[in-house]
Short mmCIF file of N, CA and C in Angstrom, two decimals:
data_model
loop_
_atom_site.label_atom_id
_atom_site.label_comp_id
_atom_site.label_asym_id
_atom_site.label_seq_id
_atom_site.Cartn_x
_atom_site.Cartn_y
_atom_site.Cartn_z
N UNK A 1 2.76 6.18 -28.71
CA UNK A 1 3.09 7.27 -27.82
C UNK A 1 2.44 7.10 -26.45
N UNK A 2 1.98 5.90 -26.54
CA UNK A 2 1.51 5.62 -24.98
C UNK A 2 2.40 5.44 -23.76
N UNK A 3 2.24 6.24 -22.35
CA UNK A 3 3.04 6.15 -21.34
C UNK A 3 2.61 4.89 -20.57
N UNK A 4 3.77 4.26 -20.32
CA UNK A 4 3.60 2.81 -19.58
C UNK A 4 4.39 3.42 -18.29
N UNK A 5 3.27 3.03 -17.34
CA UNK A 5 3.87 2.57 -15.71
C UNK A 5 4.38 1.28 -15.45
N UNK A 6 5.48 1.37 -14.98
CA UNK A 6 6.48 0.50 -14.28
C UNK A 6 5.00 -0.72 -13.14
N UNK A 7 5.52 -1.96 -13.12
CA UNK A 7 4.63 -2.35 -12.37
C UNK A 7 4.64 -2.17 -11.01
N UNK A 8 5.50 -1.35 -10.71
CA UNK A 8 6.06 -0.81 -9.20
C UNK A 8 4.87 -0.37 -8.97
N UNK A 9 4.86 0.93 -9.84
CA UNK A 9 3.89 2.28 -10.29
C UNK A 9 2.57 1.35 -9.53
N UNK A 10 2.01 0.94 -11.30
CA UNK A 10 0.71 0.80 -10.95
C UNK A 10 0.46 -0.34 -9.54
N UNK A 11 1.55 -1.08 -8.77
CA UNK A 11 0.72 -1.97 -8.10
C UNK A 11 0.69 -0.79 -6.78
N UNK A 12 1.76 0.03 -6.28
CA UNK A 12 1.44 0.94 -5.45
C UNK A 12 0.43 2.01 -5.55
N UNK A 13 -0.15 2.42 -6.28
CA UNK A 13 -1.13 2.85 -7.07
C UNK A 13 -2.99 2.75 -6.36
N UNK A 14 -2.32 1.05 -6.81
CA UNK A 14 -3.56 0.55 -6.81
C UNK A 14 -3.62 -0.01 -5.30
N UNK A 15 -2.85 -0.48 -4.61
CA UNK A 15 -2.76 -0.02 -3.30
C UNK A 15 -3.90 0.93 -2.44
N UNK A 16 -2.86 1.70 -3.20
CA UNK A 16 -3.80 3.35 -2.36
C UNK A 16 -4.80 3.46 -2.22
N UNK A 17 -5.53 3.04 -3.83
CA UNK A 17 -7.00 3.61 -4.10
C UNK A 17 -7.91 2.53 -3.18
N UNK A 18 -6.99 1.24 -3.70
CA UNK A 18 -7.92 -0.09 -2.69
C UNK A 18 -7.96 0.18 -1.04
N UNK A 19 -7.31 0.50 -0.89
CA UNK A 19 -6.92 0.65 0.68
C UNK A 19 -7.96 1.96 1.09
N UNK A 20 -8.01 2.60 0.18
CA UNK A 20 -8.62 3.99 1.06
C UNK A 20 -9.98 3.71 0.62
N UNK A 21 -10.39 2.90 -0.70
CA UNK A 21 -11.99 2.69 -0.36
C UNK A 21 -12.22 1.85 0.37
N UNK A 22 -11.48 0.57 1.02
CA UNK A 22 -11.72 -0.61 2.09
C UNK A 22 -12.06 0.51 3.39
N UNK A 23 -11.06 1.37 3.33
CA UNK A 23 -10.96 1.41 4.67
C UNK A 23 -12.29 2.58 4.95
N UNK A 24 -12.80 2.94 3.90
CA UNK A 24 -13.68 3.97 3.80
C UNK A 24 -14.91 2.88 3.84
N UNK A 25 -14.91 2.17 3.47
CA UNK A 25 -16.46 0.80 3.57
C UNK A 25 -16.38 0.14 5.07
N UNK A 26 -15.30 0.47 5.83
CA UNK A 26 -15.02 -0.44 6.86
C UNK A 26 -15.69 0.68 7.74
N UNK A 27 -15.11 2.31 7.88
CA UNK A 27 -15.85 3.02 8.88
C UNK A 27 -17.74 2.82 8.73
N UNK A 28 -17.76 3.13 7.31
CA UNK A 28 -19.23 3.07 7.21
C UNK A 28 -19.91 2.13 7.79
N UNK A 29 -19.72 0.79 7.03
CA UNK A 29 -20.49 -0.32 7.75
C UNK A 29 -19.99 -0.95 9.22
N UNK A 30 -18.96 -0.50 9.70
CA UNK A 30 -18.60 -1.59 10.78
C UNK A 30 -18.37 -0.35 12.41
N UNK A 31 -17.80 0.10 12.05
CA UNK A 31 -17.73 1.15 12.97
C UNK A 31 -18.97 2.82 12.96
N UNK A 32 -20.47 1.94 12.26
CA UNK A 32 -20.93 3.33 12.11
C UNK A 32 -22.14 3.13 12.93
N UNK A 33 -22.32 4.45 13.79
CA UNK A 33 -23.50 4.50 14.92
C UNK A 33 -24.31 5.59 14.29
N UNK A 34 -25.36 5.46 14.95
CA UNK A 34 -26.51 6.57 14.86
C UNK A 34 -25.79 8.06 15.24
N UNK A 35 -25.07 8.01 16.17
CA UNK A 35 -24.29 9.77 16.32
C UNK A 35 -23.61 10.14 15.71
N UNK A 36 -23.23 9.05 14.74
CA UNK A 36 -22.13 9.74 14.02
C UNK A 36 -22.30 9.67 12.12
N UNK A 37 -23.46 9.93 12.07
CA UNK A 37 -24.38 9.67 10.44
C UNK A 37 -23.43 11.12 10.38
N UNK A 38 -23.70 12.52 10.97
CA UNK A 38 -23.41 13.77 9.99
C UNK A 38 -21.52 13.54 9.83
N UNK A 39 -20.88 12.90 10.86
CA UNK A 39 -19.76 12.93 10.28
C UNK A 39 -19.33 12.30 9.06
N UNK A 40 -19.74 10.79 9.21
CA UNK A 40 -19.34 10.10 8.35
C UNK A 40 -19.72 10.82 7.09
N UNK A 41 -20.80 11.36 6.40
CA UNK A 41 -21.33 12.21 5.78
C UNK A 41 -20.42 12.78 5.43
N UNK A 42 -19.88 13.63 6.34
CA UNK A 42 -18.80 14.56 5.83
C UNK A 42 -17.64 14.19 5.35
N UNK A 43 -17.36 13.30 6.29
CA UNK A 43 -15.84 12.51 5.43
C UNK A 43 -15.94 11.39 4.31
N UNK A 44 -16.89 11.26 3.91
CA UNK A 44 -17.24 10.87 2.77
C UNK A 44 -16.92 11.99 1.82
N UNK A 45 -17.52 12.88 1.68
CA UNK A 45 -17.40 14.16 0.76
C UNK A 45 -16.31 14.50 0.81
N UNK A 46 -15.54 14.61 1.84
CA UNK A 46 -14.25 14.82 1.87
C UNK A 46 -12.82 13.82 1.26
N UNK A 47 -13.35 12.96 1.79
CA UNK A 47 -12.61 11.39 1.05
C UNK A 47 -12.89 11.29 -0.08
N UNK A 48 -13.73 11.14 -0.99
CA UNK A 48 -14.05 10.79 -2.10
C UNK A 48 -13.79 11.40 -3.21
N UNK A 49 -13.41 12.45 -3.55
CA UNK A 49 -12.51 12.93 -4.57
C UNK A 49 -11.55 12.48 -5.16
N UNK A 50 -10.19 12.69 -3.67
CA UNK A 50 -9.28 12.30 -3.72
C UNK A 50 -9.23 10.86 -4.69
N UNK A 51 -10.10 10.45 -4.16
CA UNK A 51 -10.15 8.57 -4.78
C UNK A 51 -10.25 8.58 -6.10
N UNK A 52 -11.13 9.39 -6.64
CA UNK A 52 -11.63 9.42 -7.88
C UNK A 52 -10.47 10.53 -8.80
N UNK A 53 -10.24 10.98 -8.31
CA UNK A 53 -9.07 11.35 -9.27
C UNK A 53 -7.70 10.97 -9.13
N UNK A 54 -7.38 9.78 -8.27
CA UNK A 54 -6.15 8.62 -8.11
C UNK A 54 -6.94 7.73 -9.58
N UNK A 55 -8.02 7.37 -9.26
CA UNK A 55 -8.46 6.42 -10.00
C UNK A 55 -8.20 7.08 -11.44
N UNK A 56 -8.73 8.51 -12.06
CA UNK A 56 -8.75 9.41 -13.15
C UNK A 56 -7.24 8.88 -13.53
N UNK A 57 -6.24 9.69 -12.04
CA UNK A 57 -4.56 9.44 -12.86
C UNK A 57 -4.09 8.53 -13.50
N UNK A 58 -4.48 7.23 -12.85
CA UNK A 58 -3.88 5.59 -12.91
C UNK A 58 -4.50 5.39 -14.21
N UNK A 59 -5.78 5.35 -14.60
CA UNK A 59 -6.44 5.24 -16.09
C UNK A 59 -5.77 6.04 -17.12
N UNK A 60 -5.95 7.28 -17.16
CA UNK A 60 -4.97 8.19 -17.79
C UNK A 60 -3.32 8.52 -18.25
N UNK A 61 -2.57 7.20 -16.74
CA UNK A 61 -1.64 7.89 -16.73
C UNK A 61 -0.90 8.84 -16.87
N UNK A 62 -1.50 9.90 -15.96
CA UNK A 62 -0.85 11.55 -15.46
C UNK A 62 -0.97 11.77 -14.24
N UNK A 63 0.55 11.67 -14.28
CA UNK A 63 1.46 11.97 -12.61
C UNK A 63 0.36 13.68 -12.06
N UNK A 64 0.13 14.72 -12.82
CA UNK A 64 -0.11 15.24 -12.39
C UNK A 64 -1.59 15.39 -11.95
N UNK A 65 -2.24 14.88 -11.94
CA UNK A 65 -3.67 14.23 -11.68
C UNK A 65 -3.41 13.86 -10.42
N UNK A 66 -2.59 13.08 -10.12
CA UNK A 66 -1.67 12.45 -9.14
C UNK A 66 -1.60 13.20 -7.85
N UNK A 67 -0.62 13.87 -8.60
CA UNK A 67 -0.47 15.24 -7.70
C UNK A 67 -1.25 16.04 -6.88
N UNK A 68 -2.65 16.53 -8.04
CA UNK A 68 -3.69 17.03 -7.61
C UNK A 68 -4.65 16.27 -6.37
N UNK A 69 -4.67 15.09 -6.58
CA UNK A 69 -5.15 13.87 -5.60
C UNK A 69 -4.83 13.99 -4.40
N UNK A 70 -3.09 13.88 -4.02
CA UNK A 70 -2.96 14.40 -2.73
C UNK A 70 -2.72 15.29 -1.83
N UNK A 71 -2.59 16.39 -3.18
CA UNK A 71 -3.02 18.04 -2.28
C UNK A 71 -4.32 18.12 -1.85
N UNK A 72 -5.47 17.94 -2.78
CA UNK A 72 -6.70 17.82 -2.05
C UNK A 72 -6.78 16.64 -0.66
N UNK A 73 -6.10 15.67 -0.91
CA UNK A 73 -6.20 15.09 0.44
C UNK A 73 -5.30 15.55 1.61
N UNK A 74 -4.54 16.22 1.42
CA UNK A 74 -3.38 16.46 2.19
C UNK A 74 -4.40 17.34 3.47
N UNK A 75 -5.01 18.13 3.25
CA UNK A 75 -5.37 18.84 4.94
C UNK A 75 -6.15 17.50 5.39
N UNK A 76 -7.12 16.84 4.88
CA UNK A 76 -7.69 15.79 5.64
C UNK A 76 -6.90 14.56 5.81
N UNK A 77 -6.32 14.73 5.34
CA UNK A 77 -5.07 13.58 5.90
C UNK A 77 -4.38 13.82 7.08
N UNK A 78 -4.33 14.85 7.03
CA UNK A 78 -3.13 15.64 8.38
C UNK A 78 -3.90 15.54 9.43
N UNK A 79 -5.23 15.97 9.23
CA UNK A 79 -6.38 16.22 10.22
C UNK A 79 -6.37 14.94 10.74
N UNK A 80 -7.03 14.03 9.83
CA UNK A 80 -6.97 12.49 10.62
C UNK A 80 -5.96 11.36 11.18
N UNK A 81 -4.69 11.91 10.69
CA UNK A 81 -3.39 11.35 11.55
C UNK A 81 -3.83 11.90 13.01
N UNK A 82 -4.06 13.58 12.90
CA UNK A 82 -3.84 13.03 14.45
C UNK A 82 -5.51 12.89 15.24
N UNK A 83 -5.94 12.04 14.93
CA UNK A 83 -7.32 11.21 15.82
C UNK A 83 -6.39 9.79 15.91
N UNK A 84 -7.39 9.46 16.86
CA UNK A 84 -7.22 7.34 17.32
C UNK A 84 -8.11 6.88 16.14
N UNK A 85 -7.55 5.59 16.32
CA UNK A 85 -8.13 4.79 15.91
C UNK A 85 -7.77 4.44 14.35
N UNK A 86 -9.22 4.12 13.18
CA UNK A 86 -9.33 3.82 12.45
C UNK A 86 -8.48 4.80 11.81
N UNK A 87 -9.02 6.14 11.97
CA UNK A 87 -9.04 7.29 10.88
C UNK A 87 -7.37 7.77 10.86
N UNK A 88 -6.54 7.06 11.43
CA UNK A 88 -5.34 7.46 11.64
C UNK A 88 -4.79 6.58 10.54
N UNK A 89 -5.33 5.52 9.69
CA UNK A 89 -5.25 4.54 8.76
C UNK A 89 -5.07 5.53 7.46
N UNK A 90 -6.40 6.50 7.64
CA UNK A 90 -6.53 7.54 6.28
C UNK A 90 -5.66 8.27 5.95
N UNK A 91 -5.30 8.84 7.24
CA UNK A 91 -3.97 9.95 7.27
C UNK A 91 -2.83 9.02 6.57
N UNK A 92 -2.42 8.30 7.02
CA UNK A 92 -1.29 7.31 6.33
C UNK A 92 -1.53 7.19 5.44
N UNK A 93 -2.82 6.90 4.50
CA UNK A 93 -2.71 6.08 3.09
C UNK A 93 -2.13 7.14 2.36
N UNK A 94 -2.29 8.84 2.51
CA UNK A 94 -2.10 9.70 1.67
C UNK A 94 -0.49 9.76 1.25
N UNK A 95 0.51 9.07 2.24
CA UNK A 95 1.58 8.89 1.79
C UNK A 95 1.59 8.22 0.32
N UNK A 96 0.50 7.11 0.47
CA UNK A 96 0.79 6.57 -1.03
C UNK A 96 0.68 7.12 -2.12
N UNK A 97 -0.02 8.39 -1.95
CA UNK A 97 -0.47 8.63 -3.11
C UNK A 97 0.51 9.82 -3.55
N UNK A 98 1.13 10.36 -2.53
CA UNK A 98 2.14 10.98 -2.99
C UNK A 98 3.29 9.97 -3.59
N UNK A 99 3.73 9.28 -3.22
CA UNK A 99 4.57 7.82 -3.63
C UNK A 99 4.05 7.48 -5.63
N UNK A 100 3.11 7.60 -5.20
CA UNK A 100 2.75 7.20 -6.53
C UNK A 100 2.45 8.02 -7.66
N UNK A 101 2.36 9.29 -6.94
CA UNK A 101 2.82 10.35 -7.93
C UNK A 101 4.33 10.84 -8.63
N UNK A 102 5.25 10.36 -7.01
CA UNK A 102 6.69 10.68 -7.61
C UNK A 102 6.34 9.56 -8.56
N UNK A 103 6.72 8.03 -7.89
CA UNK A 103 6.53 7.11 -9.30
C UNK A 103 6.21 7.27 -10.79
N UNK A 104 5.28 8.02 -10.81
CA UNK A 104 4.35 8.29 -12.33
C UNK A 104 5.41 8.81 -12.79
N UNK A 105 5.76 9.93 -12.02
CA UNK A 105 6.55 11.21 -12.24
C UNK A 105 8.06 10.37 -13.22
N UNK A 106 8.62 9.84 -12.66
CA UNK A 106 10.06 9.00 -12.76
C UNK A 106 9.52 8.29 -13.83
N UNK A 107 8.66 7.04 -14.09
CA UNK A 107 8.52 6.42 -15.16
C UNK A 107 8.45 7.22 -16.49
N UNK A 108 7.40 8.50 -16.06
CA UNK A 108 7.16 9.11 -17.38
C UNK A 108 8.71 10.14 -17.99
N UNK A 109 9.55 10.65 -16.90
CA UNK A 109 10.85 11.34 -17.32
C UNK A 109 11.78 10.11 -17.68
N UNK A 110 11.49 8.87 -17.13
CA UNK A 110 12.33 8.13 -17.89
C UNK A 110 12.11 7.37 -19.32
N UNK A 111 10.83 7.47 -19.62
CA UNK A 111 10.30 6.78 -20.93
C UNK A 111 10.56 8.04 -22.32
N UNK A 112 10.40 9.04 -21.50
CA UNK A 112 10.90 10.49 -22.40
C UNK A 112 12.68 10.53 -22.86
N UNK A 113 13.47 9.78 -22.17
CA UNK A 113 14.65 10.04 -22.20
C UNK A 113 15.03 8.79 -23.03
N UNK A 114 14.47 7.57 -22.36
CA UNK A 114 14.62 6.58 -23.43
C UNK A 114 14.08 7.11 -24.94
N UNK A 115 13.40 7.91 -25.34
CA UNK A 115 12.52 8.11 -26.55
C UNK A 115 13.50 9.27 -27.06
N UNK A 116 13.89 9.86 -26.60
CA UNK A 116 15.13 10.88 -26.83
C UNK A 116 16.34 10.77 -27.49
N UNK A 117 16.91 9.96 -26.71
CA UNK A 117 18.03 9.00 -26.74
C UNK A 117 18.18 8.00 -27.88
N UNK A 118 16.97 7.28 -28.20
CA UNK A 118 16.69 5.76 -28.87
C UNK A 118 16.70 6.41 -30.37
#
């Protein structure tokens, strides 16, 4: 009774999660100054959820975990589309993770219908 993701699924997936901790190791160490310790701070706390419960869904396989992932990211996503630079990277990744929630979503209504059907 185990739900299998399509390898679509999990490689967009895994995408996301890789991409948003790179790009989260890249502000820290490469772009990080002494003025800007309390932000990064903050968007750490803010970022890091999200990640960890992409990571929760993908292990689990549940789209709605999924789900939950990029509603919590969704205001800080929006927020950081519109800045320059790096952080306009973050705002974008959250597309994936909606992507990869429909995905979950579709594999798992279609493995139910095959099981229905069969």
């Amino acid at each position: 009774m185990e739900n299998r993701l399509s390898v679509r699924t999990y490689c967009i997936s895994m995408l996301s999660i890789i991409a948003n901790v790179y790009l989260w190791l890249r502000v820290i160490f490469i772009e990080w100054s002494e003025t800007e310790l309390e932000v990064i701070v903050n968007f750490s706390i803010l970022l890091t959820p999200p990640v960890v419960l992409a990571i929760i869904a993908l292990y689990l396989k549940r789209a709605w975990i999924m789900y939950v992932a990029f509603i919590t990211s969704l205001p800080i996503g929006l927020y950081l589309l519109a800045n320059e630079g790096t952080w306009q990277l973050f705002g974008s990744l959250e597309i994936l993770l909606l992507i990869s929630a429909i995905l979950m979503t579709k594999d798992i209504v279609n493995k139910n219908k095959t099981k229905t059907y069969a």
